[in-house]
Structure formats: C-alpha cells, structure tokens
Short mmCIF file of C-alpha atoms in Angstrom, two decimals:
data_model
loop_
_atom_site.label_atom_id
_atom_site.label_comp_id
_atom_site.label_asym_id
_atom_site.label_seq_id
_atom_site.Cartn_x
_atom_site.Cartn_y
_atom_site.Cartn_z
CA MET A 1 -27.23 -43.70 -84.28
CA PHE A 2 -30.29 -42.87 -86.38
CA ARG A 3 -30.14 -39.09 -86.27
CA SER A 4 -27.60 -38.56 -89.04
CA ASP A 5 -29.72 -40.37 -91.61
CA VAL A 6 -33.19 -39.94 -90.15
CA ARG A 7 -34.81 -39.26 -93.53
CA GLN A 8 -34.41 -42.85 -94.63
CA TYR A 9 -36.48 -44.02 -91.66
CA LEU A 10 -39.47 -41.74 -92.26
CA SER A 11 -41.22 -43.56 -95.09
CA VAL A 12 -43.83 -45.50 -93.07
CA TYR A 13 -43.96 -44.00 -89.60
CA LEU A 14 -46.34 -45.66 -87.14
CA VAL A 15 -47.76 -43.58 -84.28
CA MET A 16 -49.48 -45.72 -81.66
CA ASP A 17 -50.72 -45.90 -78.10
CA LEU A 18 -50.95 -48.89 -75.76
CA SER A 19 -54.71 -49.33 -75.41
CA GLY A 20 -57.94 -49.76 -77.32
CA HIS A 21 -56.78 -52.33 -79.85
CA GLU A 22 -59.71 -54.75 -79.58
CA GLY A 23 -57.92 -57.58 -77.86
CA LYS A 24 -54.58 -57.19 -79.64
CA SER A 25 -51.58 -56.08 -77.66
CA ALA A 26 -49.63 -53.03 -78.74
CA LEU A 27 -46.56 -55.25 -79.05
CA ASP A 28 -48.32 -57.68 -81.39
CA ILE A 29 -49.57 -54.84 -83.57
CA ALA A 30 -46.14 -53.27 -83.68
CA ARG A 31 -44.47 -56.54 -84.63
CA ALA A 32 -46.97 -57.16 -87.41
CA ALA A 33 -46.53 -53.60 -88.66
CA LEU A 34 -42.76 -53.96 -88.65
CA ASP A 35 -43.09 -57.19 -90.60
CA GLY A 36 -45.11 -55.22 -93.12
CA GLY A 37 -42.43 -52.59 -93.57
CA VAL A 38 -42.90 -49.88 -90.93
CA THR A 39 -39.68 -47.88 -90.65
CA MET A 40 -40.21 -45.93 -87.40
CA ILE A 41 -42.48 -46.18 -84.37
CA GLN A 42 -43.61 -43.41 -82.06
CA LEU A 43 -45.29 -44.15 -78.74
CA ARG A 44 -47.98 -41.53 -78.16
CA GLU A 45 -49.62 -42.30 -74.83
CA LYS A 46 -51.70 -39.75 -72.94
CA LYS A 47 -53.88 -41.76 -70.56
CA THR A 48 -52.15 -44.95 -69.46
CA PRO A 49 -50.53 -45.03 -65.99
CA LEU A 50 -46.84 -44.24 -66.20
CA ALA A 51 -45.72 -47.56 -64.73
CA ARG A 52 -47.40 -49.40 -67.60
CA VAL A 53 -46.02 -46.95 -70.14
CA VAL A 54 -42.50 -47.68 -68.91
CA GLU A 55 -43.00 -51.45 -68.88
CA GLU A 56 -44.61 -51.74 -72.30
CA GLY A 57 -42.54 -48.92 -73.75
CA ARG A 58 -39.37 -50.84 -72.98
CA ALA A 59 -40.77 -53.87 -74.79
CA LEU A 60 -41.57 -51.72 -77.82
CA ARG A 61 -38.10 -50.19 -77.71
CA GLU A 62 -36.50 -53.64 -77.71
CA LEU A 63 -38.73 -54.73 -80.58
CA CYS A 64 -37.67 -51.71 -82.62
CA ARG A 65 -34.03 -52.49 -81.90
CA GLU A 66 -34.61 -56.05 -83.08
CA TYR A 67 -35.88 -54.68 -86.40
CA GLY A 68 -33.29 -51.89 -86.61
CA VAL A 69 -35.75 -48.99 -86.68
CA PRO A 70 -35.97 -45.87 -84.48
CA PHE A 71 -38.30 -45.76 -81.48
CA LEU A 72 -39.53 -42.31 -80.42
CA VAL A 73 -41.74 -41.00 -77.63
CA ASN A 74 -44.34 -38.30 -78.13
CA ASP A 75 -44.08 -35.17 -75.96
CA ARG A 76 -42.57 -36.74 -72.84
CA VAL A 77 -38.83 -36.15 -72.80
CA ASP A 78 -38.64 -37.66 -69.32
CA VAL A 79 -40.22 -40.89 -70.54
CA ALA A 80 -37.88 -40.93 -73.55
CA LEU A 81 -34.94 -40.72 -71.16
CA VAL A 82 -36.25 -43.51 -68.94
CA LEU A 83 -36.88 -45.75 -71.96
CA ASP A 84 -33.60 -44.85 -73.67
CA ALA A 85 -35.68 -44.03 -76.74
CA ASP A 86 -34.03 -42.91 -79.96
CA GLY A 87 -35.69 -39.52 -79.72
CA VAL A 88 -38.88 -37.55 -79.15
CA HIS A 89 -41.54 -35.85 -81.19
CA VAL A 90 -42.87 -32.61 -79.72
CA GLY A 91 -45.63 -30.21 -80.65
CA GLN A 92 -45.66 -26.44 -80.73
CA ASP A 93 -46.87 -26.25 -77.12
CA ASP A 94 -44.58 -28.91 -75.68
CA LEU A 95 -41.03 -28.60 -74.41
CA PRO A 96 -39.12 -26.68 -77.11
CA GLY A 97 -36.88 -28.78 -79.29
CA SER A 98 -33.78 -26.89 -78.20
CA GLU A 99 -34.51 -27.75 -74.56
CA ALA A 100 -35.23 -31.36 -75.44
CA ARG A 101 -31.85 -31.48 -77.17
CA LYS A 102 -30.09 -30.31 -74.01
CA LEU A 103 -31.69 -33.15 -72.07
CA LEU A 104 -31.40 -35.91 -74.66
CA GLY A 105 -28.00 -35.15 -76.14
CA GLN A 106 -26.69 -34.84 -79.67
CA ASP A 107 -27.37 -38.38 -80.85
CA LYS A 108 -31.14 -38.41 -80.39
CA ILE A 109 -33.79 -37.50 -82.96
CA ILE A 110 -35.95 -34.44 -82.38
CA GLY A 111 -39.13 -34.25 -84.46
CA ILE A 112 -41.42 -31.22 -84.27
CA SER A 113 -44.98 -30.70 -85.52
CA ALA A 114 -45.85 -27.88 -87.90
CA GLY A 115 -49.17 -26.82 -89.36
CA THR A 116 -48.16 -23.45 -90.80
CA MET A 117 -45.04 -21.92 -92.31
CA ALA A 118 -44.54 -19.88 -89.14
CA GLU A 119 -44.59 -23.07 -87.08
CA ALA A 120 -42.14 -24.67 -89.50
CA GLU A 121 -39.80 -21.70 -89.10
CA TRP A 122 -39.99 -22.03 -85.32
CA ALA A 123 -39.34 -25.76 -85.53
CA MET A 124 -36.30 -25.22 -87.73
CA ALA A 125 -34.97 -22.60 -85.31
CA GLN A 126 -35.39 -25.16 -82.53
CA GLY A 127 -33.13 -27.60 -84.37
CA ALA A 128 -35.69 -30.10 -85.65
CA ASP A 129 -34.29 -33.18 -87.36
CA TYR A 130 -37.58 -33.69 -89.15
CA LEU A 131 -40.99 -32.04 -89.33
CA GLY A 132 -44.39 -33.67 -88.92
CA VAL A 133 -46.63 -31.58 -91.18
CA GLY A 134 -50.43 -31.64 -90.95
CA ALA A 135 -53.12 -32.44 -90.46
CA VAL A 136 -52.95 -33.10 -94.20
CA TYR A 137 -56.42 -34.63 -94.38
CA SER A 138 -59.34 -34.75 -91.98
CA THR A 139 -58.67 -37.02 -88.99
CA LEU A 140 -60.53 -38.17 -85.90
CA THR A 141 -57.48 -39.73 -84.28
CA LYS A 142 -56.08 -36.53 -82.82
CA GLY A 143 -58.73 -34.22 -81.39
CA ASP A 144 -56.62 -31.05 -81.57
CA ALA A 145 -55.32 -31.58 -85.09
CA GLY A 146 -57.32 -28.70 -86.51
CA ALA A 147 -58.74 -28.30 -90.00
CA PRO A 148 -56.98 -30.21 -92.80
CA ILE A 149 -54.36 -28.19 -94.65
CA GLY A 150 -53.74 -30.36 -97.70
CA THR A 151 -50.31 -30.91 -99.22
CA GLY A 152 -49.43 -27.31 -100.14
CA LEU A 153 -47.43 -26.60 -96.99
CA ILE A 154 -45.31 -29.69 -97.60
CA SER A 155 -44.36 -28.30 -101.01
CA GLU A 156 -43.55 -24.89 -99.55
CA ILE A 157 -41.35 -26.36 -96.83
CA LYS A 158 -39.59 -28.62 -99.33
CA GLN A 159 -38.79 -25.64 -101.52
CA ARG A 160 -37.45 -23.56 -98.63
CA TRP A 161 -35.58 -26.31 -96.74
CA PRO A 162 -34.92 -29.09 -99.24
CA HIS A 163 -32.77 -31.12 -96.88
CA ILE A 164 -35.07 -31.31 -93.84
CA GLY A 165 -36.77 -34.63 -93.16
CA MET A 166 -40.53 -34.41 -93.39
CA VAL A 167 -43.59 -36.61 -92.88
CA GLY A 168 -47.16 -35.79 -93.63
CA ILE A 169 -49.62 -36.70 -90.89
CA GLY A 170 -53.37 -36.65 -90.47
CA GLY A 171 -55.97 -38.82 -92.17
CA ILE A 172 -53.43 -40.59 -94.38
CA ASP A 173 -53.87 -44.15 -95.65
CA ALA A 174 -52.90 -46.15 -98.71
CA SER A 175 -55.57 -44.43 -100.80
CA ASN A 176 -54.20 -40.91 -100.36
CA ALA A 177 -50.54 -41.30 -99.39
CA ALA A 178 -49.08 -40.82 -102.87
CA PRO A 179 -49.90 -37.07 -103.17
CA VAL A 180 -48.14 -36.47 -99.84
CA ILE A 181 -44.95 -37.99 -101.20
CA GLN A 182 -45.33 -36.21 -104.53
CA ALA A 183 -45.55 -32.91 -102.63
CA GLY A 184 -42.11 -33.52 -101.15
CA ALA A 185 -42.52 -35.52 -97.94
CA ASP A 186 -40.10 -38.32 -97.16
CA GLY A 187 -42.90 -40.42 -95.72
CA VAL A 188 -46.23 -40.57 -93.96
CA ALA A 189 -47.05 -40.86 -90.27
CA VAL A 190 -50.18 -42.89 -89.61
CA VAL A 191 -52.27 -44.26 -86.77
CA SER A 192 -55.60 -45.72 -87.89
CA ALA A 193 -54.30 -46.82 -91.29
CA ILE A 194 -52.34 -49.56 -89.51
CA VAL A 195 -53.40 -49.83 -85.87
CA ARG A 196 -57.13 -50.10 -86.52
CA GLN A 197 -56.88 -52.56 -89.41
CA SER A 198 -57.68 -56.25 -89.02
CA ASP A 199 -54.31 -57.14 -90.58
CA PRO A 200 -51.69 -54.54 -89.57
CA CYS A 201 -48.96 -56.33 -91.52
CA SER A 202 -50.89 -56.21 -94.77
CA ALA A 203 -51.96 -52.63 -94.12
CA ALA A 204 -48.35 -51.56 -93.55
CA ARG A 205 -47.22 -53.40 -96.66
CA GLN A 206 -49.88 -51.73 -98.79
CA LEU A 207 -49.00 -48.32 -97.41
CA LYS A 208 -45.31 -48.84 -98.06
CA HIS A 209 -46.09 -49.86 -101.63
CA GLU A 210 -47.77 -46.49 -102.14
CA VAL A 211 -44.98 -44.53 -100.43
CA CYS A 212 -42.03 -46.48 -101.84
CA PRO A 213 -43.19 -48.26 -105.01
CA GLY A 214 -40.74 -50.87 -106.16
CA GLN A 215 -38.97 -51.32 -102.84
CA SER A 216 -38.99 -54.53 -100.86
CA GLN A 217 -41.48 -54.75 -98.01
CA LYS A 218 -38.86 -54.13 -95.32
CA LYS A 219 -36.46 -51.23 -95.18
#
C-alpha cells in the first residue's frame, strides 16, 4: 500500500540492526524514533541468528504498522517474505531488483543503492521505486560504503529522473542533512544519527526539523 506514494515516506529513514545498542532493545529505539518523526524503518541485520531476526523483525513490522510507516528488510528477500515486510532494499551485488519484484509482487517497495550514475542507471532499469545514494559523507557504520561522494550525484540523478524517490545515505546527521535535501533528495537514511544517540526520539525530531522544516514532528 506504500509503493504508489513511497516518496512521502522517505524523509527520515532509519536503518537499524538488532544488536549493540548498549542495553536498549531495538524495539524501544524504534518506538522512540517513530515518536520523534521517523517515516520509514529498514532492518539491516547481517550477524544475528535467523530465528531471532524473524522474531524481532515481526515485532518491528507490527510497530511500523501501528505508526503507519513502511518496514523494509535489507538484502534478504526471503526474510522480507517471511516477515511480510513492505519491501526490500538491495545493493548492486544483491539479488537484482527485477528478480526481487518477481518474488515480492507488485505492491512491495524495491529500493536500490547507487554510488555512481552507472549504478543509478542499472537501478532504474531494474525497476527501483527509490534510490539510496551515497555514501554522501564519510561513515564508519557500513564498512564497504567506499569513499564519500558528496551531494553532486543526487543533483545529477534528480535532473535526469525528477520523479524517482531518493534518499542520501552515509555519515548524515542533523548538522549536514540540509545540503542533501537541497541537492534534490526526498530524505535522508541514517543509522548512528538516531540509533547511537542517548535520546533517539529527540535525535529523530531534530533530524526531521532539518529535513522538513515547518512540519509537525510526525508524518
């Protein structure tokens, strides 16, 4: 139900895993972030046993439904199917978006990463509903993110495909989110800027203020 208007859900896009939150549960962080104005959540989990991913992923999915925001799974189309997620986000080396579409159906969101114009072209050919462009700034959260590319590619993509949904990702927080939006992105995808803050609700609210000045704290 979210695919047709996915762009409106991209403004403050939280990417999170299930572990390493210093005593806080992923569910508690997600709820606080949603209270602060997060508009989409992606579960990106590489190390946790699958049984736990399914159990806690279902709880996150239900929480997102409670708040009326999309819940996506990173990379794992099979996990997205098991969780009845609202879509997946895949990288250039993951299952192609066109194949993910065959498995997930026409109603689910397919996001694809792009760090160059060639990768953006491939993602568009694969039927991406939105692009995750970056790493915009330097980041330690994702080890394979590569060197920062700045906001120029966002502007180029916006000029070529003005109607595609787009989030900037990589090293973004409230202090540097505004240039990403000014370049043409619909929103920002963040990890540390919310998950690793002592008050995820306040952090999300501050970020949303920078991305959507003048809007209320919740979508």
